[in-house]
Coordinates of C-alpha atoms in Angstrom, one line a residue:
X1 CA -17.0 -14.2 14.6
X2 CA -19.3 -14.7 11.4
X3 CA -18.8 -17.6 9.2
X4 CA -15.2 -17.4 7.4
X5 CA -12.6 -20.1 7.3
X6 CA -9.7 -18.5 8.8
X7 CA -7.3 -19.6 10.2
X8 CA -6.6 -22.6 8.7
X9 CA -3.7 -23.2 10.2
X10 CA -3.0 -23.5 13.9
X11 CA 0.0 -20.1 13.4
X12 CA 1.0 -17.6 11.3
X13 CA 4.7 -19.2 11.1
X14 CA 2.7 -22.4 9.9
X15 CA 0.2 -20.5 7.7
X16 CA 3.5 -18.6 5.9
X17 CA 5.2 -21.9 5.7
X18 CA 2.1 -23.4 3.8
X19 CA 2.0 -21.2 1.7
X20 CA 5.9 -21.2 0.7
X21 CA 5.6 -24.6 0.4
X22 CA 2.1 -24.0 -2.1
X23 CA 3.7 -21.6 -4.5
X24 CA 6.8 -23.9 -4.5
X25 CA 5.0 -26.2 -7.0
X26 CA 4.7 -24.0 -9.3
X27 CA 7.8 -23.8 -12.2
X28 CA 6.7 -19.8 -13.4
X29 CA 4.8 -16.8 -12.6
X30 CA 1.8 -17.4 -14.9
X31 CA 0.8 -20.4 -12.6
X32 CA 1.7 -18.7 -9.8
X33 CA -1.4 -15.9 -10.9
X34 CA -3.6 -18.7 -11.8
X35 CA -3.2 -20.2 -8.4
X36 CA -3.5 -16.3 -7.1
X37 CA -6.4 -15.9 -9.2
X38 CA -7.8 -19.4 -7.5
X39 CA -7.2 -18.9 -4.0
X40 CA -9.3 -15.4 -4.6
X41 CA -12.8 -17.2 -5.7
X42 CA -12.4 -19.0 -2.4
X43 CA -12.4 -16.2 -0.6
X44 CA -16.0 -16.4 2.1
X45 CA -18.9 -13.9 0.9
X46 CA -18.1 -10.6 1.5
X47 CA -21.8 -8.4 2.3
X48 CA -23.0 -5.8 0.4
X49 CA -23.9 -3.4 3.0
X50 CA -20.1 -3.3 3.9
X51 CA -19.5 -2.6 0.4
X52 CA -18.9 1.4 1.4
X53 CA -16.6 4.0 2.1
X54 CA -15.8 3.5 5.8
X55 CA -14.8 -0.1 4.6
X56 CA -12.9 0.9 1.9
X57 CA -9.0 0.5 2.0
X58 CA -7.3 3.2 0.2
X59 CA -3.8 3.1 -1.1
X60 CA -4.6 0.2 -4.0
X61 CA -5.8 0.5 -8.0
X62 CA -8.6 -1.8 -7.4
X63 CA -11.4 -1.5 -5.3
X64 CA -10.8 -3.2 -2.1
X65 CA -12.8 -3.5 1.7
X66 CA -12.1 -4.7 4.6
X67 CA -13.9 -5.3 7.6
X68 CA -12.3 -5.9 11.3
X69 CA -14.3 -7.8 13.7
X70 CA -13.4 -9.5 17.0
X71 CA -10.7 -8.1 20.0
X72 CA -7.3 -8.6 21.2
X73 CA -7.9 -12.2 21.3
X74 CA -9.3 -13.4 18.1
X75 CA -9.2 -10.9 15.8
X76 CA -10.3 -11.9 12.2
X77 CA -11.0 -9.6 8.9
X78 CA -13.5 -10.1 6.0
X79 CA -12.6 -8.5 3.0
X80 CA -12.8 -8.5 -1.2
X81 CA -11.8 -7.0 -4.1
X82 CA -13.3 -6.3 -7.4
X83 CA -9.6 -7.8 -8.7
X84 CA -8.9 -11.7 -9.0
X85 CA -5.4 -10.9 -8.4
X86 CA -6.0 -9.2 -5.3
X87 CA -8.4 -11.0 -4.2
X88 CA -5.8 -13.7 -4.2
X89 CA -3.7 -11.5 -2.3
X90 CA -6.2 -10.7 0.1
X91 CA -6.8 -14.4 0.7
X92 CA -3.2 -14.9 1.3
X93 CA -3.7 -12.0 3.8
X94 CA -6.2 -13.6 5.6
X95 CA -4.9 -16.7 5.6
X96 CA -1.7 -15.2 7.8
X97 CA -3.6 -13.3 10.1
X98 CA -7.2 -13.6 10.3
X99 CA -8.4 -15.2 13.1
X100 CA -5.7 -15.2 15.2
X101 CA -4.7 -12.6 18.5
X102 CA -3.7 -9.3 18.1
X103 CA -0.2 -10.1 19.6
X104 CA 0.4 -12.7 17.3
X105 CA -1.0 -10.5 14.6
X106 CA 2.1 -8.2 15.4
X107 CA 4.5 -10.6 15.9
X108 CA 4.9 -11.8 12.6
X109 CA 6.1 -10.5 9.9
X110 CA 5.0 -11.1 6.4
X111 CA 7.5 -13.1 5.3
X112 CA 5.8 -14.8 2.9
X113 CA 5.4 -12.0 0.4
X114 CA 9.6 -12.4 0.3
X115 CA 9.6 -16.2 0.4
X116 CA 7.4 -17.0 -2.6
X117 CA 8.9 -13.6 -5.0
X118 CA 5.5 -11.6 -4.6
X119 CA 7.5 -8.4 -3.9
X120 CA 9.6 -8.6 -7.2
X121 CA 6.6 -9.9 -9.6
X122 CA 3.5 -7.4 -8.1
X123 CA 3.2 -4.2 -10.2
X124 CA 3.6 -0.6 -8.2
X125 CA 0.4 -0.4 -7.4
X126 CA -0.5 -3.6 -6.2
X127 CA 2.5 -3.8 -3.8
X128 CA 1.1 -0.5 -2.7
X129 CA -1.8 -1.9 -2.3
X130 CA -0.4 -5.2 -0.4
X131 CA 0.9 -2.8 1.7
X132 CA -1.7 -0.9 2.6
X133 CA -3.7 -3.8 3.8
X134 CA -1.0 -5.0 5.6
X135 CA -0.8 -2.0 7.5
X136 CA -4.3 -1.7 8.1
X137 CA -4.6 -5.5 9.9
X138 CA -1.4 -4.5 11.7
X139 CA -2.6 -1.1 12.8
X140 CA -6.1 -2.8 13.5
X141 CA -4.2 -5.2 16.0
X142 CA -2.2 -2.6 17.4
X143 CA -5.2 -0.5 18.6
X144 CA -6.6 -3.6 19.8
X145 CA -3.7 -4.0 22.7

């Protein structure tokens, strides 16, 4: 697996219940999309050279790639976006489910989009989008089984 810092957490459960916890500090939304914003310039260096169609993830406004590597049991994605917002979303992403096995991968939910009001305060498009990339790591860990 090339150099990235996922997972930081030893689960997903513990990853979503970090973050919950995170976004918890935060009294309104305008932090929250600072701290978004934030967690997206820590994302690792994504390559140019997988700057391309194949890597592309349609379904979202902003540009976005992805970038599967690994198997059933450590499967871990690379992936930016020309957006700070989503690149904060992608890091949250990541955070969740990079790294880890496939059958974890597919055993949990995304609860934390729910738990910290993502799904009421992301426009149309970038809830599409979230989902979209949430499909594509599930359906990337389901072909991996």
């Amino acid at each position: 697996m090339t150099d990235t810092p996922f997972p930081l957490e030893a689960t997903a459960a513990e990853a979503q219940a970090a973050i919950a916890e995170e976004f918890a500090f935060f009294s309104d939304w305008s932090e929250r999309y600072q701290y978004l914003i934030d967690l997206g310039r820590k994302l690792p260096p994504f390559r140019d050279d997988w700057k391309t169609e194949e890597h592309r993830l349609h379904g979202c406004q902003s540009m976005v790639w992805i970038v599967p590597e690994g198997n059933a049991d450590r499967l871990g994605f690379h992936a930016i976006s020309d957006s700070a917002i989503v690149s904060g979303l992608i890091y949250l992403a990541l955070r969740v489910y990079s790294g880890r096995p496939a059958r974890e991968i597919l055993a949990t939910e995304p609860d934390y989009v729910a738990a910290i009001g993502l799904a009421k305060h992301l426009s149309p498009t970038r809830s599409n989008g979230l989902a979209a990339m949430l499909a594509f790591i599930r359906d990337t860990a389901q072909a991996q089984q």
